[in-house]
Each structure stands twice: as C-alpha cells, then as structure tokens.
PDB file of C-alpha atoms in Angstrom:
ATOM      1  CA  ILE J   1     -35.398 214.516 219.653  1.00  0.00           C
ATOM      2  CA  CYS J   2     -37.361 211.935 217.689  1.00  0.00           C
ATOM      3  CA  LYS J   3     -36.974 212.191 213.866  1.00  0.00           C
ATOM      4  CA  CYS J   4     -40.669 212.647 213.422  1.00  0.00           C
ATOM      5  CA  ASP J   5     -40.482 215.624 215.789  1.00  0.00           C
ATOM      6  CA  VAL J   6     -37.647 217.210 213.605  1.00  0.00           C
ATOM      7  CA  GLU J   7     -39.784 216.546 210.474  1.00  0.00           C
ATOM      8  CA  ALA J   8     -42.977 218.092 212.176  1.00  0.00           C
ATOM      9  CA  GLU J   9     -40.899 221.303 213.030  1.00  0.00           C
ATOM     10  CA  GLN J  10     -39.744 221.578 209.440  1.00  0.00           C
ATOM     11  CA  ARG J  11     -43.390 221.346 208.207  1.00  0.00           C
ATOM     12  CA  LYS J  12     -44.420 224.036 210.669  1.00  0.00           C
ATOM     13  CA  LYS J  13     -41.650 226.233 209.410  1.00  0.00           C
ATOM     14  CA  THR J  14     -42.680 225.658 205.873  1.00  0.00           C
ATOM     15  CA  ARG J  15     -46.333 226.545 206.738  1.00  0.00           C
ATOM     16  CA  ARG J  16     -45.236 229.691 208.511  1.00  0.00           C
ATOM     17  CA  SER J  17     -43.014 230.872 205.629  1.00  0.00           C
ATOM     18  CA  SER J  18     -45.738 230.267 203.159  1.00  0.00           C
ATOM     19  CA  ARG J  19     -48.089 232.654 205.198  1.00  0.00           C
ATOM     20  CA  ILE J  20     -45.437 235.457 205.060  1.00  0.00           C
ATOM     21  CA  GLY J  21     -46.765 238.135 202.825  1.00  0.00           C
ATOM     22  CA  LYS J  22     -50.271 237.416 203.590  1.00  0.00           C
ATOM     23  CA  GLY J  23     -52.215 240.028 205.543  1.00  0.00           C
ATOM     24  CA  LYS J  24     -53.516 239.022 208.928  1.00  0.00           C
ATOM     25  CA  GLU J  25     -57.153 239.128 207.770  1.00  0.00           C
ATOM     26  CA  GLU J  26     -56.430 236.802 204.942  1.00  0.00           C
ATOM     27  CA  GLU J  27     -54.620 234.399 207.293  1.00  0.00           C
ATOM     28  CA  LYS J  28     -57.674 234.504 209.713  1.00  0.00           C
ATOM     29  CA  ASN J  29     -60.029 233.672 206.909  1.00  0.00           C
ATOM     30  CA  THR J  30     -58.053 230.697 205.709  1.00  0.00           C
ATOM     31  CA  LYS J  31     -57.923 229.250 209.187  1.00  0.00           C
ATOM     32  CA  GLY J  32     -61.551 230.093 210.095  1.00  0.00           C
ATOM     33  CA  ALA J  33     -62.730 228.142 207.015  1.00  0.00           C
ATOM     34  CA  ALA J  34     -60.992 224.968 208.104  1.00  0.00           C
ATOM     35  CA  LYS J  35     -63.237 221.968 208.873  1.00  0.00           C
ATOM     36  CA  VAL J  36     -61.768 220.201 211.886  1.00  0.00           C
ATOM     37  CA  SER J  37     -62.894 216.579 212.660  1.00  0.00           C
ATOM     38  CA  SER J  38     -61.818 214.107 215.253  1.00  0.00           C
ATOM     39  CA  ILE J  39     -60.392 210.853 214.169  1.00  0.00           C
ATOM     40  CA  SER J  40     -62.864 208.296 215.599  1.00  0.00           C
ATOM     41  CA  THR J  41     -61.766 205.135 213.746  1.00  0.00           C
ATOM     42  CA  TYR J  42     -58.810 203.635 215.573  1.00  0.00           C
ATOM     43  CA  SER J  43     -57.464 200.490 217.132  1.00  0.00           C
ATOM     44  CA  TYR J  44     -54.461 199.336 218.946  1.00  0.00           C
ATOM     45  CA  GLU J  45     -52.601 196.166 219.963  1.00  0.00           C
ATOM     46  CA  ASP J  46     -50.105 195.306 222.605  1.00  0.00           C
ATOM     47  CA  GLY J  47     -48.517 192.300 220.786  1.00  0.00           C
ATOM     48  CA  PRO J  48     -50.170 189.579 218.824  1.00  0.00           C
ATOM     49  CA  HIS J  49     -50.817 187.267 221.793  1.00  0.00           C
ATOM     50  CA  PRO J  50     -53.277 188.243 224.630  1.00  0.00           C
ATOM     51  CA  ASP J  51     -51.045 187.054 227.434  1.00  0.00           C
ATOM     52  CA  GLN J  52     -47.723 188.117 226.058  1.00  0.00           C
ATOM     53  CA  PRO J  53     -46.797 191.846 226.081  1.00  0.00           C
ATOM     54  CA  ASP J  54     -44.773 193.493 223.349  1.00  0.00           C
ATOM     55  CA  PRO J  55     -42.273 196.394 223.919  1.00  0.00           C
ATOM     56  CA  LEU J  56     -44.403 198.510 221.530  1.00  0.00           C
ATOM     57  CA  VAL J  57     -48.055 199.290 221.505  1.00  0.00           C
ATOM     58  CA  THR J  58     -49.164 199.733 217.962  1.00  0.00           C
ATOM     59  CA  LEU J  59     -51.907 202.287 217.260  1.00  0.00           C
ATOM     60  CA  PHE J  60     -53.809 202.254 214.029  1.00  0.00           C
ATOM     61  CA  LEU J  61     -55.579 205.499 212.908  1.00  0.00           C
ATOM     62  CA  THR J  62     -57.946 205.269 209.844  1.00  0.00           C
ATOM     63  CA  ILE J  63     -58.929 208.269 207.916  1.00  0.00           C
ATOM     64  CA  ASP J  64     -61.258 206.924 205.061  1.00  0.00           C
ATOM     65  CA  GLU J  65     -61.928 210.406 203.577  1.00  0.00           C
ATOM     66  CA  ALA J  66     -58.099 211.111 203.111  1.00  0.00           C
ATOM     67  CA  ASP J  67     -57.552 209.562 199.724  1.00  0.00           C
ATOM     68  CA  GLU J  68     -54.549 211.929 199.318  1.00  0.00           C
ATOM     69  CA  LEU J  69     -52.940 211.365 202.643  1.00  0.00           C
ATOM     70  CA  LYS J  70     -49.190 212.086 202.426  1.00  0.00           C
ATOM     71  CA  LYS J  71     -46.484 212.243 205.194  1.00  0.00           C
ATOM     72  CA  GLU J  72     -46.036 216.024 204.764  1.00  0.00           C
ATOM     73  CA  TYR J  73     -49.741 216.465 205.938  1.00  0.00           C
ATOM     74  CA  VAL J  74     -49.284 214.684 209.256  1.00  0.00           C
ATOM     75  CA  ASP J  75     -47.941 216.113 212.392  1.00  0.00           C
ATOM     76  CA  VAL J  76     -47.415 213.607 215.244  1.00  0.00           C
ATOM     77  CA  THR J  77     -46.343 214.546 218.791  1.00  0.00           C
ATOM     78  CA  PHE J  78     -45.415 211.973 221.401  1.00  0.00           C
ATOM     79  CA  GLY J  79     -45.311 212.930 225.118  1.00  0.00           C
ATOM     80  CA  SER J  80     -44.353 210.786 227.993  1.00  0.00           C
ATOM     81  CA  SER J  81     -47.966 209.750 228.522  1.00  0.00           C
ATOM     82  CA  SER J  82     -49.698 211.113 225.494  1.00  0.00           C
ATOM     83  CA  VAL J  83     -49.900 211.099 221.767  1.00  0.00           C
ATOM     84  CA  SER J  84     -51.327 213.833 219.426  1.00  0.00           C
ATOM     85  CA  VAL J  85     -51.854 213.530 215.649  1.00  0.00           C
ATOM     86  CA  THR J  86     -52.942 216.436 213.313  1.00  0.00           C
ATOM     87  CA  ILE J  87     -53.667 215.854 209.688  1.00  0.00           C
ATOM     88  CA  ASP J  88     -53.861 219.047 207.642  1.00  0.00           C
ATOM     89  CA  LEU J  89     -55.299 218.053 204.318  1.00  0.00           C
ATOM     90  CA  PRO J  90     -55.752 220.321 201.217  1.00  0.00           C
ATOM     91  CA  GLY J  91     -59.091 221.987 200.992  1.00  0.00           C
ATOM     92  CA  ASN J  92     -58.944 223.172 204.688  1.00  0.00           C
ATOM     93  CA  ARG J  93     -59.803 219.703 206.133  1.00  0.00           C
ATOM     94  CA  VAL J  94     -58.097 219.083 209.505  1.00  0.00           C
ATOM     95  CA  TYR J  95     -58.329 215.765 211.350  1.00  0.00           C
ATOM     96  CA  THR J  96     -57.111 215.367 215.013  1.00  0.00           C
ATOM     97  CA  PHE J  97     -56.532 212.583 217.394  1.00  0.00           C
ATOM     98  CA  ARG J  98     -55.291 213.171 220.974  1.00  0.00           C
ATOM     99  CA  ARG J  99     -55.020 210.791 223.887  1.00  0.00           C
ATOM    100  CA  THR J 100     -53.659 211.902 227.230  1.00  0.00           C
ATOM    101  CA  SER J 101     -53.155 209.639 230.278  1.00  0.00           C
ATOM    102  CA  LEU J 102     -51.980 206.653 228.290  1.00  0.00           C
ATOM    103  CA  TYR J 103     -52.188 203.406 230.098  1.00  0.00           C
ATOM    104  CA  GLU J 104     -48.490 203.624 231.004  1.00  0.00           C
ATOM    105  CA  SER J 105     -45.558 205.918 230.128  1.00  0.00           C
ATOM    106  CA  ILE J 106     -43.872 205.765 226.800  1.00  0.00           C
ATOM    107  CA  ASP J 107     -40.568 206.918 225.493  1.00  0.00           C
ATOM    108  CA  PRO J 108     -41.200 209.710 223.066  1.00  0.00           C
ATOM    109  CA  ASN J 109     -37.734 209.482 221.574  1.00  0.00           C
ATOM    110  CA  GLU J 110     -38.161 205.789 220.686  1.00  0.00           C
ATOM    111  CA  SER J 111     -41.818 206.049 219.439  1.00  0.00           C
ATOM    112  CA  THR J 112     -42.354 206.328 215.707  1.00  0.00           C
ATOM    113  CA  TRP J 113     -45.030 206.545 213.024  1.00  0.00           C
ATOM    114  CA  TYR J 114     -45.493 205.803 209.366  1.00  0.00           C
ATOM    115  CA  LEU J 115     -48.294 205.635 206.730  1.00  0.00           C
ATOM    116  CA  SER J 116     -49.472 202.182 205.746  1.00  0.00           C
ATOM    117  CA  LYS J 117     -49.682 201.068 202.237  1.00  0.00           C
ATOM    118  CA  SER J 118     -53.314 201.711 202.075  1.00  0.00           C
ATOM    119  CA  LYS J 119     -52.621 205.487 202.514  1.00  0.00           C
ATOM    120  CA  HIS J 120     -55.813 205.780 204.634  1.00  0.00           C
ATOM    121  CA  ARG J 121     -54.073 204.696 207.775  1.00  0.00           C
ATOM    122  CA  ILE J 122     -51.374 205.988 210.106  1.00  0.00           C
ATOM    123  CA  VAL J 123     -49.564 203.516 212.217  1.00  0.00           C
ATOM    124  CA  LEU J 124     -48.036 204.728 215.478  1.00  0.00           C
ATOM    125  CA  LYS J 125     -45.465 202.606 217.449  1.00  0.00           C
ATOM    126  CA  LEU J 126     -45.511 203.640 221.117  1.00  0.00           C
ATOM    127  CA  ALA J 127     -42.333 202.552 222.902  1.00  0.00           C
ATOM    128  CA  LYS J 128     -43.339 201.425 226.345  1.00  0.00           C
ATOM    129  CA  ILE J 129     -41.078 202.391 229.295  1.00  0.00           C
ATOM    130  CA  ASP J 130     -41.983 199.008 231.004  1.00  0.00           C
ATOM    131  CA  ALA J 131     -41.778 196.684 228.084  1.00  0.00           C
ATOM    132  CA  LYS J 132     -42.959 193.658 230.040  1.00  0.00           C
ATOM    133  CA  LYS J 133     -46.286 195.134 231.266  1.00  0.00           C
ATOM    134  CA  LYS J 134     -49.312 194.261 229.123  1.00  0.00           C
ATOM    135  CA  TRP J 135     -51.726 197.221 228.387  1.00  0.00           C
ATOM    136  CA  PRO J 136     -55.357 196.215 228.866  1.00  0.00           C
ATOM    137  CA  GLY J 137     -56.354 199.462 227.215  1.00  0.00           C
ATOM    138  CA  LEU J 138     -54.877 202.477 225.411  1.00  0.00           C
ATOM    139  CA  THR J 139     -55.742 204.747 228.209  1.00  0.00           C
ATOM    140  CA  LYS J 140     -56.379 204.118 231.935  1.00  0.00           C
ATOM    141  CA  VAL J 141     -60.075 205.003 231.522  1.00  0.00           C
ATOM    142  CA  PHE J 142     -60.492 202.572 228.669  1.00  0.00           C
ATOM    143  CA  ALA J 143     -58.777 199.807 230.730  1.00  0.00           C
ATOM    144  CA  MET J 144     -61.082 200.460 233.576  1.00  0.00           C
ATOM    145  CA  VAL J 145     -64.174 200.093 231.356  1.00  0.00           C
ATOM    146  CA  GLN J 146     -62.954 196.768 229.829  1.00  0.00           C
ATOM    147  CA  HIS J 147     -62.072 195.377 233.215  1.00  0.00           C
ATOM    148  CA  LYS J 148     -64.378 192.516 234.455  1.00  0.00           C
ATOM    149  CA  ASN J 149     -64.848 194.497 237.752  1.00  0.00           C
ATOM    150  CA  ALA J 150     -64.866 197.911 236.163  1.00  0.00           C
ATOM    151  CA  PHE J 151     -66.390 199.666 239.115  1.00  0.00           C
ATOM    152  CA  ASP J 152     -63.771 198.280 241.676  1.00  0.00           C
ATOM    153  CA  TYR J 153     -60.977 198.671 239.205  1.00  0.00           C
ATOM    154  CA  GLY J 154     -62.050 202.334 238.598  1.00  0.00           C
ATOM    155  CA  LEU J 155     -61.967 203.136 242.257  1.00  0.00           C
ATOM    156  CA  ALA J 156     -58.544 201.391 242.592  1.00  0.00           C
ATOM    157  CA  ALA J 157     -57.259 203.450 239.612  1.00  0.00           C
ATOM    158  CA  ILE J 158     -58.421 206.663 240.973  1.00  0.00           C
ATOM    159  CA  SER J 159     -56.582 205.936 244.270  1.00  0.00           C
ATOM    160  CA  GLY J 160     -53.591 204.744 242.356  1.00  0.00           C
ATOM    161  CA  ASN J 161     -53.738 201.110 243.533  1.00  0.00           C
ATOM    162  CA  THR J 162     -54.200 198.970 240.297  1.00  0.00           C
ATOM    163  CA  SER J 163     -51.388 196.400 240.870  1.00  0.00           C
TER     164      SER J 163
END
C-alpha cells in the first residue's frame, strides 16, 4: 500500500468520526451544500527532453482558488491505469480530477504526490510500468488527438494496434 493511500484512509476515518453524533438530516445538508468543481488547469511531462522518456510522468494540478490548500485536504488514489484526486476545502468547496485509461499502466505503489511550494499546485509522480516508453499524451484519447495522423491513429488505438 502506498503511503499516500494510508494517509487518505486516515483522513477518511477522521472525517467519519467527526460526523458521529450528527443526525442524518444534518449530514445530508452539509454534503448537499458542497460546491463541486472539476480541476481543469493541469499539465504533464514525461521527462525534460521530447525524445527521452522518464520513468515517471509528472502531472501538475493547479487550483488557483485554493489559497489555503493543505495536505490534509487532499485525497489521491492511484490505480493501475487511473488517477483520482479530490480536494475537500473548508467552506464546502470540493475540487475533483479523475483520469482513467492513462496512456500506459502505472505502479500505484510507487506513484507519489506532494504539494508544491506555491500551495496552489499538486504534483503527482506517476511511476510507469514500462519506464522506457515515452507517453505522447496523459491518456490514450489525448495522445490520439495530438498524433499527426489522428484519425488513423485513433482507429489503430481502438483496434489495439498502436505500436
């Protein structure tokens, strides 16, 4: 289990224990009032050089409105081909980021995350299973759109023949 998964479980337990004693109606009202927004400002890189892959894909999530972003507000889940981030800020503000069908498989146990010094950005390090393969996109769909022959590449990707 990844250290970040253990920390996320501890935060969930803390949230659950803080709700004990509240009536179900009160709990519903608290959840119902939350404003959920998708994180739309992000970037990624697969190494600093375009022709040299890195064993990690670095994903940068920026939340400009989160001036009080702290590690305990962030819940990150890595899957073998997905990443999910939920940020639960005070004032019932919730931000989410989820990408499934990553370009290639990752190792959830070796993938990590941290807050950057700016405190508006979360940095995720996705540990690639195939460290020598360059990712042309964060997801297969994005890679297809960026490919010079996007239509042909898209058909190849659907059929599973992109090598």
